[in-house]
Tab-separated table of C-alpha atoms and ligand atoms in Angstrom:
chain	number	residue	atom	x	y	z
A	5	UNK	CA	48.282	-137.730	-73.468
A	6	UNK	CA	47.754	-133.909	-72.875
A	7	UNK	CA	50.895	-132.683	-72.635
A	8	UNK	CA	50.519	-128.617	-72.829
A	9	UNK	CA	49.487	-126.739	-69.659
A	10	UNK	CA	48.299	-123.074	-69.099
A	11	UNK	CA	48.623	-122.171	-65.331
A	12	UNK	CA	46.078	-118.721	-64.938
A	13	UNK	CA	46.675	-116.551	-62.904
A	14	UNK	CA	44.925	-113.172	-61.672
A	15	UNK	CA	42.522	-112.053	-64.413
A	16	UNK	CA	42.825	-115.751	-66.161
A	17	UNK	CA	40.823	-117.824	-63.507
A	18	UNK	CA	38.502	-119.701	-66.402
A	19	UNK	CA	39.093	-119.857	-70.418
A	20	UNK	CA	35.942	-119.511	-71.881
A	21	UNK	CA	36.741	-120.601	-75.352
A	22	UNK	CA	38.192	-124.345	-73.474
A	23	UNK	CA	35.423	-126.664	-74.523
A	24	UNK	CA	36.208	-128.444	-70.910
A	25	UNK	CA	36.204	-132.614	-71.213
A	26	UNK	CA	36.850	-133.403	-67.839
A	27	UNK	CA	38.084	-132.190	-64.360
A	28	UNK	CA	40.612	-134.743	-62.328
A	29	UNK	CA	41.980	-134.309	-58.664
A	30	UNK	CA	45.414	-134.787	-58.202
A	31	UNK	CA	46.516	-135.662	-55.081
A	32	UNK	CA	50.698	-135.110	-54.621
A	33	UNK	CA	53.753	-136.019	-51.908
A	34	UNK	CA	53.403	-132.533	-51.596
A	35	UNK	CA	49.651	-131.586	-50.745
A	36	UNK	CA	47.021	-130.465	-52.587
A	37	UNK	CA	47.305	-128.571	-55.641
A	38	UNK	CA	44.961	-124.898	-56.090
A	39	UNK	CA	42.346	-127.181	-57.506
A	40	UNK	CA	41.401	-130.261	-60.106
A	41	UNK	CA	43.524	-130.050	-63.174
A	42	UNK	CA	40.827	-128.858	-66.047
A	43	UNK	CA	41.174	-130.495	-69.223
A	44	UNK	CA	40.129	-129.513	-72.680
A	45	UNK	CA	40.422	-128.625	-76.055
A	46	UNK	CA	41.217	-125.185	-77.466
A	47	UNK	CA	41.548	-124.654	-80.856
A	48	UNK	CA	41.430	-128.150	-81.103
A	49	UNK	CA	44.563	-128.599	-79.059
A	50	UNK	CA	43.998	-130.802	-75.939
A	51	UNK	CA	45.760	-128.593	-72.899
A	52	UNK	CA	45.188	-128.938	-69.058
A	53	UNK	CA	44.728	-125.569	-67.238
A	54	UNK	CA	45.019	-124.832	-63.685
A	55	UNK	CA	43.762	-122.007	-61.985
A	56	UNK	CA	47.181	-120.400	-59.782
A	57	UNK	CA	45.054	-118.931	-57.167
A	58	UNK	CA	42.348	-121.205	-57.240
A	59	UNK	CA	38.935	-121.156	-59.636
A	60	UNK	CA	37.314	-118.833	-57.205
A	61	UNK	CA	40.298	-116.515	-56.672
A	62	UNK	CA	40.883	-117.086	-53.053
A	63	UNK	CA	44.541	-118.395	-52.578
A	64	UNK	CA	47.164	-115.675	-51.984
A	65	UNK	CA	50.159	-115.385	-53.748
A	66	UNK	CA	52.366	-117.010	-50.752
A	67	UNK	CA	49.945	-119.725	-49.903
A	68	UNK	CA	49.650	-121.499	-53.715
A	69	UNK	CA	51.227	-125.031	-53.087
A	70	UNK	CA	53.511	-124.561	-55.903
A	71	UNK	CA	55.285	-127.470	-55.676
A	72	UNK	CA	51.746	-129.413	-55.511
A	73	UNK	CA	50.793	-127.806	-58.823
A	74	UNK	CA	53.674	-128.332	-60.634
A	75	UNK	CA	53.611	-131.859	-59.432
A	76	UNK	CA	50.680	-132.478	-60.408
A	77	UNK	CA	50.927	-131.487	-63.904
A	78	UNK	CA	54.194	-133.444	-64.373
A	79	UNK	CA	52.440	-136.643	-63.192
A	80	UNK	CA	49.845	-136.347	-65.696
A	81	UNK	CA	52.484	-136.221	-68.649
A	82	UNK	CA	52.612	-132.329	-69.080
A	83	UNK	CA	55.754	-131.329	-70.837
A	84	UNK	CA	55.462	-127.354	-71.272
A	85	UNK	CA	53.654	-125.074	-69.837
A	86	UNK	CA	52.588	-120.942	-70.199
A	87	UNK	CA	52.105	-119.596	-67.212
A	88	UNK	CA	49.794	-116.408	-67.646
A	89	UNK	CA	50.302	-113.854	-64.751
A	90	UNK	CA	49.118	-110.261	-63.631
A	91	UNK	CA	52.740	-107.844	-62.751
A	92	UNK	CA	53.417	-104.521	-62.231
A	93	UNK	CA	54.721	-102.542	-64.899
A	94	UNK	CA	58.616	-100.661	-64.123
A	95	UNK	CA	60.019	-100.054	-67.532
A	96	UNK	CA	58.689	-96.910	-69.611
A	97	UNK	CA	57.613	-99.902	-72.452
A	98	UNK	CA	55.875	-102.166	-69.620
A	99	UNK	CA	52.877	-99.810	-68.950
A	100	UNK	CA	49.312	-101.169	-67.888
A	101	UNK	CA	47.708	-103.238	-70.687
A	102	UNK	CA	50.669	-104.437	-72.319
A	103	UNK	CA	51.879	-108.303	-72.738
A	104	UNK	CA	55.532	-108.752	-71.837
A	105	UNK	CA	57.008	-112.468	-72.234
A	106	UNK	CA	60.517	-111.913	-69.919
A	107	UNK	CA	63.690	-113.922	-70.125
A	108	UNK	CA	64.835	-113.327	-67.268
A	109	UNK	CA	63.977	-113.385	-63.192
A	110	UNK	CA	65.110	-111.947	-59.724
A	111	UNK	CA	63.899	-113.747	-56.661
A	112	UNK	CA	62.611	-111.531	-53.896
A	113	UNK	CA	60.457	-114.636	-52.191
A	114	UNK	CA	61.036	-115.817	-49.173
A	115	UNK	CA	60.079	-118.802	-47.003
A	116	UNK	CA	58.311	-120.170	-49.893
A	117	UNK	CA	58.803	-124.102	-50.589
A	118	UNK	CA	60.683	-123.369	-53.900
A	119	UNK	CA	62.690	-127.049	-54.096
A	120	UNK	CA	61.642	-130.627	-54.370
A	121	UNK	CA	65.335	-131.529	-53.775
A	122	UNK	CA	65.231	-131.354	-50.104
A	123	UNK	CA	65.179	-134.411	-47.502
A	124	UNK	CA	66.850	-137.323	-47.265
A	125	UNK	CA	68.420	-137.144	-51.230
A	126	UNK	CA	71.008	-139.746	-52.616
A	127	UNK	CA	72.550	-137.065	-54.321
A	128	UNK	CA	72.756	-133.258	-53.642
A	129	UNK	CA	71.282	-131.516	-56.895
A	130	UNK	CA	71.526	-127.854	-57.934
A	131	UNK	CA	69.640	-127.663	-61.381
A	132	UNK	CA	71.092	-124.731	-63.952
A	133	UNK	CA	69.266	-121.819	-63.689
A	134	UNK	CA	71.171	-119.495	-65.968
A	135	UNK	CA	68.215	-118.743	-68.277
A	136	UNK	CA	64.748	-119.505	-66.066
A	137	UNK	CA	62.696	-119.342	-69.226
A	138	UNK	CA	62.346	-121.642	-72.182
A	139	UNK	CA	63.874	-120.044	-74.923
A	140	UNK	CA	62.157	-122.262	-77.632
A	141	UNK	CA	58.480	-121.618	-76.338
A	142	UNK	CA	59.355	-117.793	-75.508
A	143	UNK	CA	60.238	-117.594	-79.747
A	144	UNK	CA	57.179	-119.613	-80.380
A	145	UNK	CA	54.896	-117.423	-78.326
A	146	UNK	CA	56.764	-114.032	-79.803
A	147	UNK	CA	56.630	-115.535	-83.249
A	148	UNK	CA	52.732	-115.987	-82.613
A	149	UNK	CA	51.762	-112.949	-81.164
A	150	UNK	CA	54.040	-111.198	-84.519
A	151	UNK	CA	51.729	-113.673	-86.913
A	152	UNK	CA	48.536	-112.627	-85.444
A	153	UNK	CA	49.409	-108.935	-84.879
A	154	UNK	CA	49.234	-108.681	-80.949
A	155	UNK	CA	51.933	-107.059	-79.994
A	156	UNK	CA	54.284	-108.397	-76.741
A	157	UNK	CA	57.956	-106.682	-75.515
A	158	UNK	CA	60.537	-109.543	-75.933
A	159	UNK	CA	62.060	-109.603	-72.903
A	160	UNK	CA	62.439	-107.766	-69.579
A	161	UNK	CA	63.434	-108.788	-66.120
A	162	UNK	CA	60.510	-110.253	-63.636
A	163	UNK	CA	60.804	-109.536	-59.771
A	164	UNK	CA	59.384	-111.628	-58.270
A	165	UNK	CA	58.474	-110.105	-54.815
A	166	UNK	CA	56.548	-112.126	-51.637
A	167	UNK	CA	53.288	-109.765	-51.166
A	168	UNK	CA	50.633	-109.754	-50.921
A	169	UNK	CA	50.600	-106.586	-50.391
A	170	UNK	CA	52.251	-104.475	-52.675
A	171	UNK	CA	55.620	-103.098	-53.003
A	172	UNK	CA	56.484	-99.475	-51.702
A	173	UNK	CA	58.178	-96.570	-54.396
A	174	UNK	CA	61.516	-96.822	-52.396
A	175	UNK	CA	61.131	-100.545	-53.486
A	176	UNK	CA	60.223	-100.376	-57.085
A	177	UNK	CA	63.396	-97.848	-57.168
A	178	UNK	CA	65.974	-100.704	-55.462
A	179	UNK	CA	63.877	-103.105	-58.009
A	180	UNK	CA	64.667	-100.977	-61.218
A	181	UNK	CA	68.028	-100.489	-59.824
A	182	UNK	CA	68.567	-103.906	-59.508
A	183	UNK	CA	67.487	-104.278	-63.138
A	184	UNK	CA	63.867	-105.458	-62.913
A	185	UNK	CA	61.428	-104.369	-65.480
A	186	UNK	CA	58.514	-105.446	-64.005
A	187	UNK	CA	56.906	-107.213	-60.342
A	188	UNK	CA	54.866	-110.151	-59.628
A	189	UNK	CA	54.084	-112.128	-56.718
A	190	UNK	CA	54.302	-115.738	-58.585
A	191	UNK	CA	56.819	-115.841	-60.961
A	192	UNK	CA	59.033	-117.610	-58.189
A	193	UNK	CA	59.347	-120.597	-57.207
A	194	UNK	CA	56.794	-121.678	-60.149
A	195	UNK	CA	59.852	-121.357	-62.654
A	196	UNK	CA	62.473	-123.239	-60.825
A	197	UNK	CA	59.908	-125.538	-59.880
A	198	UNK	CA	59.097	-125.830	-63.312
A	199	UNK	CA	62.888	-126.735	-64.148
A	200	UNK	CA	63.798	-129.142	-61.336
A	201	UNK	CA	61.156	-131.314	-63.233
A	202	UNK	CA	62.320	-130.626	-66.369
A	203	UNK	CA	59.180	-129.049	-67.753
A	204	UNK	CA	59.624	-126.154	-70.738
A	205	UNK	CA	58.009	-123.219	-69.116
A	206	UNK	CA	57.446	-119.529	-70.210
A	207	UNK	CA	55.433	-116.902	-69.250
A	208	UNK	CA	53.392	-114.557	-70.733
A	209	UNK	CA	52.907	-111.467	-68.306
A	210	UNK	CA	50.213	-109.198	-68.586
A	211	UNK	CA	50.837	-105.103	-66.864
A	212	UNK	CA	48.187	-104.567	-64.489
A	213	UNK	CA	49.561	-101.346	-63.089
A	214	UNK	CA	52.409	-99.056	-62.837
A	215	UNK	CA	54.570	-99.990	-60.234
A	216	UNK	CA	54.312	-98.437	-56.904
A	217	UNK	CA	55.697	-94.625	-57.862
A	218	UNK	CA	55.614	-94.743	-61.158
A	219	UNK	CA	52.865	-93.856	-63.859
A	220	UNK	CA	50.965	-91.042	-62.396
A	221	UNK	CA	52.360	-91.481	-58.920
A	222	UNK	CA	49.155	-92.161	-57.537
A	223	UNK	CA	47.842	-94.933	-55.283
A	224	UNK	CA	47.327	-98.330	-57.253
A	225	UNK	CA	43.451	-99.273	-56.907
A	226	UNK	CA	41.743	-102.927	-57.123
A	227	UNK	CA	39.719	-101.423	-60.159
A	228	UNK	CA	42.136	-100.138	-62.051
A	229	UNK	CA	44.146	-103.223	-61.864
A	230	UNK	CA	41.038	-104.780	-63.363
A	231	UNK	CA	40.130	-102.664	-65.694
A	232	UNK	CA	43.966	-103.376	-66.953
A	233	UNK	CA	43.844	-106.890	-66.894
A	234	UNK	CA	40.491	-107.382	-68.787
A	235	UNK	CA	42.146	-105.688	-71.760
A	236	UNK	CA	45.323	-107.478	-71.756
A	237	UNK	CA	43.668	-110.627	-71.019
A	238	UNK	CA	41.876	-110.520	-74.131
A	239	UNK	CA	45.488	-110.356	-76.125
A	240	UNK	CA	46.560	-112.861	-74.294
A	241	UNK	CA	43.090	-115.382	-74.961
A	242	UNK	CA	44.168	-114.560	-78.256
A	243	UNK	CA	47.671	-115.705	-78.686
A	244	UNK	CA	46.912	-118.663	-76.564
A	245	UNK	CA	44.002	-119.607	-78.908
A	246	UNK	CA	46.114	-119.345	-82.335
A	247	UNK	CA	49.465	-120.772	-80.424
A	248	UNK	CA	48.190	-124.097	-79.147
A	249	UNK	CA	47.365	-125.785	-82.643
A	250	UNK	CA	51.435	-124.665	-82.970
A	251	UNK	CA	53.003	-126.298	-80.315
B	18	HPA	N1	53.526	-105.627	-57.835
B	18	HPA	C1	53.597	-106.952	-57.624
B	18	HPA	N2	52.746	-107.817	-58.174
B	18	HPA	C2	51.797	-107.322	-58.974
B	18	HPA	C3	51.671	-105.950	-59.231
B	18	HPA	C4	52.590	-105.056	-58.624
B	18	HPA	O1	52.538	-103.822	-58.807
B	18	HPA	N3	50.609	-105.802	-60.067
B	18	HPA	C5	50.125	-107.036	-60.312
B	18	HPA	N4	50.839	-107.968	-59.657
């Protein structure tokens, strides 16, 4: 049974190097997930992936079915899970290009589904939340990337913010003041998700951008954002390919 999982997100739509095996449709209590569950082997290693936004790139940050994805990867025996995403870059050591695997979270989301204990429940359940990440698979990614020589910041604080658009300067400024060393739009509720079902999950982020404000102080362009990702990507391709035999 396949039990690793790399979610994609913007930037990491398709692994090339995944000699694919077979695509299956999940269907969930809780919709549809952003598309068939892709299974393969890299490196060897058998691991489903799943596209966040959708293989061609079309579902926005505050329409993915979260709760359909993450269900759906629990019901096919998936027990961790690296969730790959695209953020904005607050902290001087977070700028564009660079990997950042963060321990820690703020949730700026709202009217998101971010619970699958909800309804008519025989108990009330609040699941601890104190650290969102899995410690053991944030070491064994860091310990990769050291072993292979890509180099990722341990740590830093992940926004997670509701987009899609982007956030303003007075925002990144409340963001940083509120501790966050970087931005995405998907971090939350894929983590909490992630632990209601009791799945290890970390994330590898990859700096797309300076924040809004910060960096040059310019305006943040679709191309540049691109350009970013393509290189960090690769790093992250990388440590994914070398990791997976690990785990
Ligand atoms: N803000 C929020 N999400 C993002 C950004 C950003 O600047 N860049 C990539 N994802």
């Amino acid at each position: 049974m396949t039990k690793l999982a790399i979610v994609g997100g913007t930037g990491l739509t398709a692994l090339k190097s995944l000699e694919i095996q077979r695509r299956e449709v999940v269907h969930t209590p809780y919709g549809e997930p952003s598309g068939p569950l892709t299974y393969g082997l890299l490196s060897g290693k058998e691991v489903v992936f799943l596209a966040r936004h959708g293989y061609g790139h079309t579902i926005a940050p505050h329409c993915i079915n979260y709760r359909a994805n993450l269900w759906a990867l629990r019901s096919v025996g998936v027990e961790k899970i690296i969730a790959v995403a695209a953020v904005g870059g607050i902290s001087a050591e977070a700028g564009p290009g660079v990997m950042v695997i963060p321990d820690q979270i703020i949730d700026y989301t709202w009217a998101r589904c971010s619970t699958f204990f909800e309804g008519q429940l025989d108990q009330v359940t609040h699941v601890d939340f104190t650290y969102p990440y899995s410690e053991e698979l944030r070491q064994a990614i860091l310990r990769q990337c050291a072993a292979i020589g890509v180099s990722a910041v341990d740590g830093g604080v992940y926004g997670a913010t509701q987009g899609p658009r982007l956030e303003t300067a007075a925002e990144v400024n409340r963001l940083e003041r509120d501790g966050c060393t970087l931005i995405g739009m998907t971090g939350m509720p894929e983590a909490v998700l992630a632990r209601e079902l009791d799945l290890e999950y970390a994330c590898c982020a990859v700096v797309a951008n300076w924040a809004a404000g910060r960096g040059e102080g310019g305006l943040i362009s679709m191309d540049e954002i691109e350009e970013n990702l393509e290189q960090g990507m690769d790093s992250v391709k990388q440590l994914l390919e070398s990791l997976l035999p690990q785990l």
